[in-house]
CSV table of C-alpha atoms and ligand atoms in Angstrom, one decimal:
chain,number,residue,atom,x,y,z
A,1,MET,CA,46.2,52.6,-20.1
A,2,VAL,CA,44.4,53.8,-17.0
A,3,ARG,CA,46.9,55.5,-14.5
A,4,ARG,CA,44.9,57.9,-12.5
A,5,ILE,CA,41.2,58.2,-11.5
A,6,GLY,CA,39.0,60.6,-9.4
A,7,ILE,CA,36.2,59.6,-7.0
A,8,LEU,CA,33.2,61.5,-5.7
A,9,THR,CA,30.1,60.8,-3.6
A,10,GLY,CA,27.0,62.7,-4.6
A,11,GLY,CA,23.4,63.1,-3.5
A,12,GLY,CA,22.1,62.2,0.0
A,13,ASP,CA,24.6,60.2,2.0
A,14,CYS,CA,24.0,56.7,3.2
A,15,PRO,CA,25.8,54.0,5.3
A,16,GLY,CA,28.3,52.1,3.2
A,17,LEU,CA,29.9,54.9,1.1
A,18,ASN,CA,33.2,54.7,3.0
A,19,ALA,CA,33.3,51.0,2.2
A,20,VAL,CA,33.2,51.8,-1.5
A,21,ILE,CA,35.9,54.4,-1.2
A,22,ARG,CA,38.2,52.2,0.8
A,23,ALA,CA,37.7,49.2,-1.6
A,24,ALA,CA,38.2,51.3,-4.7
A,25,VAL,CA,41.5,52.8,-3.4
A,26,ARG,CA,42.8,49.4,-2.3
A,27,ARG,CA,41.9,47.7,-5.6
A,28,ALA,CA,43.3,50.5,-7.7
A,29,ASP,CA,46.6,50.3,-5.8
A,30,THR,CA,47.1,46.6,-5.4
A,31,ALA,CA,45.7,45.2,-8.7
A,32,HIS,CA,46.1,48.0,-11.2
A,33,ASN,CA,48.7,50.4,-10.0
A,34,ILE,CA,46.3,53.3,-10.4
A,35,ASP,CA,46.5,56.5,-8.4
A,36,VAL,CA,43.3,57.9,-6.9
A,37,ILE,CA,42.3,61.4,-5.9
A,38,GLY,CA,39.0,62.4,-4.2
A,39,PHE,CA,36.8,65.4,-4.9
A,40,ARG,CA,35.0,66.8,-1.9
A,41,ASN,CA,31.2,67.4,-1.7
A,42,GLY,CA,30.2,65.6,-4.9
A,43,PHE,CA,30.3,67.5,-8.1
A,44,ALA,CA,30.7,70.8,-6.2
A,45,GLY,CA,34.3,69.7,-5.6
A,46,VAL,CA,34.8,68.9,-9.3
A,47,ILE,CA,33.5,72.3,-10.4
A,48,GLU,CA,35.7,73.9,-7.9
A,49,GLY,CA,38.7,71.9,-9.2
A,50,THR,CA,40.4,70.9,-6.0
A,51,ALA,CA,41.1,67.4,-5.0
A,52,THR,CA,43.1,65.4,-2.5
A,53,PRO,CA,45.1,62.2,-3.0
A,54,LEU,CA,43.4,59.0,-1.6
A,55,THR,CA,45.8,56.4,-0.4
A,56,ARG,CA,45.7,53.1,1.5
A,57,GLU,CA,46.8,55.1,4.6
A,58,SER,CA,44.2,57.9,4.2
A,59,THR,CA,41.4,55.4,3.7
A,60,ARG,CA,42.3,53.0,6.5
A,61,GLY,CA,39.8,52.4,9.4
A,62,ILE,CA,36.8,53.8,7.6
A,63,LEU,CA,35.0,50.5,6.6
A,64,HIS,CA,32.6,50.6,9.5
A,65,LEU,CA,32.0,54.4,9.5
A,66,GLY,CA,28.7,56.0,8.4
A,67,GLY,CA,28.6,59.0,6.1
A,68,THR,CA,31.3,59.7,3.6
A,69,MET,CA,34.8,60.8,4.2
A,70,LEU,CA,34.6,62.9,1.0
A,71,GLY,CA,31.5,64.8,1.9
A,72,THR,CA,28.5,65.1,-0.5
A,73,SER,CA,26.1,67.5,-2.1
A,74,ARG,CA,23.3,67.5,-4.6
A,75,VAL,CA,25.1,69.9,-6.9
A,76,ASP,CA,24.3,69.2,-10.6
A,77,PRO,CA,27.6,69.3,-12.6
A,78,ILE,CA,25.9,70.5,-15.7
A,79,ALA,CA,23.2,72.9,-14.5
A,80,ALA,CA,25.1,74.4,-11.5
A,81,LYS,CA,26.7,77.8,-11.6
A,82,GLY,CA,30.3,77.5,-12.9
A,83,GLY,CA,29.6,73.9,-14.1
A,84,GLY,CA,28.9,72.4,-17.5
A,85,VAL,CA,30.4,69.6,-19.5
A,86,ASP,CA,33.4,71.7,-20.6
A,87,ARG,CA,34.3,72.7,-17.0
A,88,ILE,CA,34.1,69.1,-15.8
A,89,ARG,CA,36.3,67.9,-18.8
A,90,GLU,CA,38.8,70.7,-18.0
A,91,VAL,CA,39.1,69.7,-14.4
A,92,LEU,CA,39.6,66.0,-15.3
A,93,GLU,CA,42.3,67.0,-17.7
A,94,MET,CA,43.9,69.4,-15.2
A,95,HIS,CA,44.3,66.5,-12.8
A,96,GLU,CA,45.3,64.2,-15.6
A,97,LEU,CA,42.5,61.8,-14.8
A,98,ASP,CA,41.7,58.9,-17.0
A,99,GLY,CA,38.2,58.6,-15.5
A,100,LEU,CA,35.8,59.5,-12.8
A,101,LEU,CA,34.1,57.1,-10.3
A,102,VAL,CA,30.7,58.5,-9.4
A,103,ILE,CA,29.1,57.0,-6.3
A,104,GLY,CA,25.5,58.3,-6.3
A,105,GLY,CA,21.8,57.8,-6.4
A,106,GLU,CA,19.3,58.4,-9.1
A,107,GLY,CA,20.1,62.2,-9.5
A,108,THR,CA,23.9,61.9,-9.4
A,109,LEU,CA,24.0,58.9,-11.7
A,110,SER,CA,21.7,60.6,-14.2
A,111,ALA,CA,24.2,63.5,-14.3
A,112,ALA,CA,27.0,60.9,-14.7
A,113,THR,CA,25.0,59.4,-17.7
A,114,ALA,CA,24.9,62.8,-19.3
A,115,LEU,CA,28.6,63.4,-18.8
A,116,SER,CA,29.3,59.9,-20.2
A,117,GLY,CA,27.0,60.8,-23.2
A,118,ALA,CA,29.2,63.8,-23.8
A,119,GLY,CA,32.2,61.6,-24.1
A,120,LEU,CA,33.7,61.8,-20.5
A,121,HIS,CA,35.1,58.6,-18.9
A,122,VAL,CA,32.7,57.7,-16.1
A,123,VAL,CA,31.8,54.6,-14.1
A,124,GLY,CA,29.0,54.6,-11.5
A,125,VAL,CA,28.3,52.9,-8.2
A,126,PRO,CA,24.6,52.9,-7.1
A,127,LYS,CA,23.9,54.1,-3.5
A,128,THR,CA,20.7,55.3,-1.9
A,129,ILE,CA,18.7,54.1,1.1
A,130,ASP,CA,15.7,54.4,-1.3
A,131,ASN,CA,16.9,51.4,-3.4
A,132,ASP,CA,15.2,52.9,-6.5
A,133,VAL,CA,18.2,52.7,-8.9
A,134,ASP,CA,17.5,50.2,-11.7
A,135,GLY,CA,20.2,47.8,-12.9
A,136,THR,CA,20.9,46.4,-9.5
A,137,GLN,CA,19.0,44.3,-7.1
A,138,PHE,CA,20.1,46.4,-4.1
A,139,THR,CA,21.7,49.8,-3.7
A,140,ILE,CA,24.3,50.5,-1.0
A,141,GLY,CA,22.6,51.8,2.2
A,142,PHE,CA,19.2,50.2,1.7
A,143,SER,CA,19.8,47.2,3.9
A,144,THR,CA,21.0,49.3,6.9
A,145,ALA,CA,18.1,51.7,6.6
A,146,LEU,CA,15.7,48.8,6.4
A,147,GLU,CA,17.2,47.4,9.6
A,148,ILE,CA,16.6,50.7,11.4
A,149,ALA,CA,13.1,51.0,10.1
A,150,THR,CA,12.3,47.4,11.1
A,151,GLU,CA,13.5,47.9,14.6
A,152,ALA,CA,11.2,51.0,14.8
A,153,VAL,CA,8.2,48.9,13.7
A,154,ASP,CA,9.1,46.3,16.4
A,155,ARG,CA,9.4,49.0,19.1
A,156,LEU,CA,6.2,50.6,18.1
A,157,HIS,CA,4.3,47.3,18.5
A,158,SER,CA,4.6,47.0,22.2
A,159,THR,CA,3.7,50.6,23.1
A,160,ALA,CA,0.8,50.5,20.5
A,161,GLU,CA,-0.6,47.4,22.2
A,162,SER,CA,-0.4,48.8,25.7
A,163,HIS,CA,-2.6,51.7,24.6
A,164,ASN,CA,-4.9,50.1,22.0
A,165,ARG,CA,-3.5,52.6,19.5
A,166,ILE,CA,-2.8,53.0,15.9
A,167,MET,CA,0.8,53.9,15.1
A,168,LEU,CA,1.9,55.5,11.9
A,169,LEU,CA,5.5,55.1,11.1
A,170,GLU,CA,6.8,57.4,8.3
A,171,VAL,CA,10.0,56.2,6.5
A,172,MET,CA,12.0,57.6,3.6
A,173,GLY,CA,11.1,56.7,0.0
A,174,ARG,CA,10.7,59.7,-2.2
A,175,HIS,CA,9.5,58.0,-5.4
A,176,THR,CA,9.3,54.4,-4.3
A,177,GLY,CA,8.3,52.4,-1.3
A,178,TRP,CA,11.1,49.9,-0.9
A,179,ILE,CA,11.9,50.7,2.8
A,180,ALA,CA,8.2,50.9,3.7
A,181,THR,CA,7.3,47.6,2.0
A,182,TYR,CA,10.3,45.6,3.3
A,183,ALA,CA,10.1,47.1,6.8
A,184,GLY,CA,6.3,46.6,6.8
A,185,LEU,CA,6.8,43.0,5.7
A,186,ALA,CA,9.6,42.3,8.2
A,187,GLY,CA,7.7,43.9,11.1
A,188,GLY,CA,4.2,42.6,10.3
A,189,ALA,CA,2.6,46.0,9.5
A,190,ASP,CA,-1.2,46.1,9.1
A,191,ALA,CA,-1.1,48.6,6.3
A,192,ILE,CA,1.6,50.0,4.0
A,193,LEU,CA,1.2,53.2,2.0
A,194,ILE,CA,3.7,53.6,-0.9
A,195,PRO,CA,4.0,55.8,-4.0
A,196,GLU,CA,3.5,52.9,-6.4
A,197,HIS,CA,0.0,52.1,-5.1
A,198,PRO,CA,-2.1,55.2,-4.3
A,199,PHE,CA,-4.2,54.8,-1.1
A,200,ASP,CA,-7.8,55.6,-0.2
A,201,ILE,CA,-7.8,57.0,3.4
A,202,ASP,CA,-11.4,55.9,4.0
A,203,ARG,CA,-10.6,52.3,2.9
A,204,VAL,CA,-7.5,52.3,5.2
A,205,ALA,CA,-9.6,53.5,8.1
A,206,ARG,CA,-12.3,50.9,7.5
A,207,HIS,CA,-9.7,48.2,7.4
A,208,LEU,CA,-8.2,49.4,10.7
A,209,LYS,CA,-11.6,49.6,12.4
A,210,ARG,CA,-12.4,46.0,11.2
A,211,ARG,CA,-9.2,44.8,12.6
A,212,HIS,CA,-9.8,46.3,16.0
A,213,ALA,CA,-13.4,45.0,16.0
A,214,THR,CA,-11.9,41.5,15.9
A,215,GLY,CA,-10.2,42.1,19.2
A,216,ARG,CA,-6.8,43.3,18.0
A,217,LEU,CA,-5.4,45.9,20.4
A,218,PHE,CA,-3.1,47.8,18.1
A,219,SER,CA,-2.3,48.6,14.4
A,220,ILE,CA,0.9,49.6,12.7
A,221,VAL,CA,0.7,51.6,9.5
A,222,VAL,CA,4.0,52.1,7.6
A,223,VAL,CA,3.9,55.2,5.3
A,224,ALA,CA,6.6,56.1,2.7
A,225,GLU,CA,7.2,59.8,2.7
A,226,GLY,CA,6.2,59.9,-1.0
A,227,ALA,CA,3.0,58.0,-0.7
A,228,VAL,CA,0.1,59.4,-2.7
A,229,PRO,CA,-3.6,59.3,-2.3
A,230,GLU,CA,-5.9,57.9,-4.9
A,231,ALA,CA,-7.3,60.6,-7.3
A,232,GLY,CA,-10.6,62.0,-6.1
A,233,THR,CA,-9.9,61.2,-2.5
A,234,ILE,CA,-7.9,63.6,-0.2
A,235,THR,CA,-5.4,66.3,-1.3
A,236,LEU,CA,-2.0,66.5,0.4
A,237,PRO,CA,-0.6,69.9,1.3
A,238,GLU,CA,1.9,71.2,-1.3
A,239,PRO,CA,5.5,70.5,0.0
A,240,GLU,CA,8.0,73.3,0.3
A,241,SER,CA,11.0,73.2,-2.0
A,242,ASP,CA,14.5,72.5,-0.7
A,243,GLU,CA,17.7,74.5,-1.7
A,244,PHE,CA,17.8,72.5,-5.0
A,245,GLY,CA,14.2,73.1,-5.9
A,246,ARG,CA,13.1,69.6,-5.0
A,247,PRO,CA,10.0,69.0,-3.0
A,248,ARG,CA,11.1,68.8,0.7
A,249,LEU,CA,9.2,65.6,1.7
A,250,GLY,CA,8.6,64.4,5.2
A,251,GLY,CA,5.5,64.9,7.3
A,252,ILE,CA,2.8,63.0,5.4
A,253,ALA,CA,2.2,60.9,8.4
A,254,SER,CA,1.5,64.0,10.5
A,255,PHE,CA,-1.2,64.9,8.0
A,256,LEU,CA,-2.7,61.5,7.9
A,257,GLY,CA,-2.6,60.7,11.6
A,258,PRO,CA,-5.5,63.0,12.7
A,259,MET,CA,-7.6,61.9,9.7
A,260,ILE,CA,-7.2,58.2,10.7
A,261,GLU,CA,-7.9,59.0,14.3
A,262,GLU,CA,-11.1,60.9,13.3
A,263,ARG,CA,-12.3,58.1,11.0
A,264,THR,CA,-11.5,55.2,13.3
A,265,GLY,CA,-12.1,56.7,16.7
A,266,PHE,CA,-8.9,55.1,17.9
A,267,SER,CA,-6.1,57.1,19.5
A,268,THR,CA,-3.4,57.5,16.8
A,269,ARG,CA,0.3,58.5,17.1
A,270,VAL,CA,2.8,59.4,14.5
A,271,THR,CA,6.6,58.7,14.3
A,272,ILE,CA,8.7,60.1,11.6
A,273,LEU,CA,12.1,58.3,11.3
A,274,GLY,CA,13.7,60.9,9.0
A,275,HIS,CA,17.5,61.0,8.7
A,276,VAL,CA,18.0,58.5,11.5
A,277,GLN,CA,17.6,56.0,8.6
A,278,ARG,CA,20.6,57.5,6.8
A,279,GLY,CA,23.0,58.0,9.7
A,280,GLY,CA,25.4,55.7,11.6
A,281,SER,CA,27.4,52.6,10.9
A,282,PRO,CA,26.6,50.4,7.8
A,283,ASN,CA,25.4,46.8,8.6
A,284,SER,CA,27.5,43.9,7.4
A,285,PHE,CA,25.5,43.5,4.1
A,286,ASP,CA,26.2,47.1,3.1
A,287,ARG,CA,29.9,46.8,4.0
A,288,VAL,CA,30.1,43.7,1.8
A,289,LEU,CA,28.1,45.2,-1.0
A,290,GLY,CA,30.0,48.5,-0.8
A,291,THR,CA,33.3,46.6,-0.9
A,292,SER,CA,32.3,44.4,-3.8
A,293,MET,CA,31.0,47.4,-5.8
A,294,GLY,CA,34.2,49.4,-5.1
A,295,VAL,CA,36.4,46.6,-6.4
A,296,ALA,CA,34.2,45.9,-9.4
A,297,ALA,CA,34.0,49.6,-10.3
A,298,VAL,CA,37.7,50.0,-10.4
A,299,ASP,CA,38.1,46.8,-12.4
A,300,ALA,CA,35.7,48.2,-14.9
A,301,MET,CA,37.7,51.5,-15.1
A,302,ALA,CA,41.0,49.6,-15.4
A,303,SER,CA,39.6,47.8,-18.4
A,304,GLY,CA,38.2,51.0,-20.0
A,305,ASN,CA,34.6,49.8,-19.5
A,306,TRP,CA,33.3,53.4,-19.5
A,307,GLY,CA,29.7,54.4,-19.3
A,308,THR,CA,28.9,51.6,-17.0
A,309,MET,CA,27.5,51.2,-13.5
A,310,VAL,CA,28.2,48.2,-11.3
A,311,GLY,CA,25.1,46.3,-10.2
A,312,MET,CA,24.2,43.4,-8.0
A,313,HIS,CA,22.8,40.5,-9.9
A,314,GLY,CA,22.2,37.3,-7.9
A,315,ASN,CA,25.5,36.7,-6.2
A,316,ALA,CA,27.6,38.7,-8.6
A,317,VAL,CA,28.4,42.4,-9.0
A,318,VAL,CA,28.7,43.1,-12.7
A,319,PRO,CA,28.9,46.2,-15.0
A,320,VAL,CA,25.6,47.3,-16.6
A,321,ARG,CA,25.1,50.2,-19.0
A,322,LEU,CA,24.8,53.4,-17.0
A,323,ALA,CA,22.3,54.8,-19.5
A,324,GLU,CA,20.0,51.8,-19.2
A,325,ALA,CA,20.2,51.8,-15.4
A,326,THR,CA,19.2,55.5,-15.2
A,327,ALA,CA,16.5,55.3,-17.9
A,328,THR,CA,13.8,54.3,-15.3
A,329,LEU,CA,13.4,54.1,-11.6
A,330,LYS,CA,13.2,50.7,-10.0
A,331,THR,CA,9.8,50.5,-8.3
A,332,VAL,CA,8.4,47.9,-5.9
A,333,PRO,CA,6.9,45.1,-7.9
A,334,ARG,CA,3.2,44.5,-7.4
A,335,ALA,CA,4.0,40.9,-6.5
A,336,MET,CA,6.1,42.0,-3.5
A,337,TYR,CA,3.4,44.3,-2.3
A,338,ASP,CA,0.9,41.5,-2.6
A,339,VAL,CA,3.0,39.4,-0.3
A,340,ALA,CA,2.9,42.1,2.3
A,341,GLU,CA,-0.8,42.5,1.8
A,342,VAL,CA,-1.5,38.9,2.8
A,343,PHE,CA,-0.7,40.0,6.4
A,344,PHE,CA,-2.8,43.2,6.6
A,345,GLY,CA,-5.5,42.8,9.1
B,401,F6P,O1,17.3,60.4,-1.9
B,401,F6P,C1,17.4,59.8,-0.7
B,401,F6P,C2,16.6,60.5,0.4
B,401,F6P,O2,17.0,59.8,1.6
B,401,F6P,C3,15.1,60.5,0.2
B,401,F6P,O3,14.4,59.4,0.6
B,401,F6P,C4,14.7,61.7,0.9
B,401,F6P,O4,13.5,62.3,0.4
B,401,F6P,C5,15.8,62.6,0.7
B,401,F6P,O5,17.0,61.8,0.5
B,401,F6P,C6,16.1,63.6,1.8
B,401,F6P,O6,17.1,64.5,1.4
B,401,F6P,P1,17.8,65.6,2.3
B,401,F6P,O7,18.9,64.9,3.0
B,401,F6P,O8,18.3,66.6,1.3
B,401,F6P,O9,16.8,66.2,3.2
């Protein structure tokens, strides 16, 4: 019998997290009579051991709010100082929890998989603007970020055209180019550079020159922050590391802009969208997806379906095995990129 569960949000934030928290608390209360507590700042809060009760009242009015009312961090529950499987188990027992709901992206859900493998009762919810978690068609946050990126492409069009310029728009996408491909497709980009398909800067420049030679007065290039050059072409500068030892991405467009300007002879400008993509209110799709996933995740917990993650498949949100969902990253399929490529030029 499941009586009490804990919730945390881990990794980078995204729009839609509060929708999941609200839905999980409401479903737990009304359908299953389960009490819920929340850990602050991802697994950092679990390691610390302190938690606060989450109730219908305390989670009211948050559906449309960006960020996460619980705070978040990239702290790894197993590798972090003071952490480890035994500590996490101890805290879950201390709070008399029957299970832990982990709302996270690739890093956080991989940690959840490891905890589940060690016998802890865990259920996951996939969130990340990068949309790179497998086992679900879409992750929470992607749709809102995509809307922001698409609006940026649209806005860059008019100013690019006034000046006969090439505009580089850099969007997030550490390992995969979901935002770049979809925003590029939606905004009619003339080139899209993503990690899945290494680029040749000379070929990109030749393509842009050809386009302007046919009388076009602007070009838009969407670049994912994690885009990589083809082997044997240019070398990108080594990124610095962030506080968790991960490469701090962001800035590839600033490196490529002058190269494209030099190779094409056209005035080139660079826009880096950065964390604007992660902030602010979730769009309606992410509110609905977050709500559906919050409800489905608590249902999975109530029925003891541990070691699962809820994923969107067609019109349904269903449990999938957490270990399978975190075994590989979900990359942009070649066929999708090919569709975008039809409109290059
Ligand atoms: O993982 C999601 C993500 O938005 C990546 O696309 C990006 O590289 C990273 O987070 C940025 O992380 P931080 O907020 O730590 O700078």
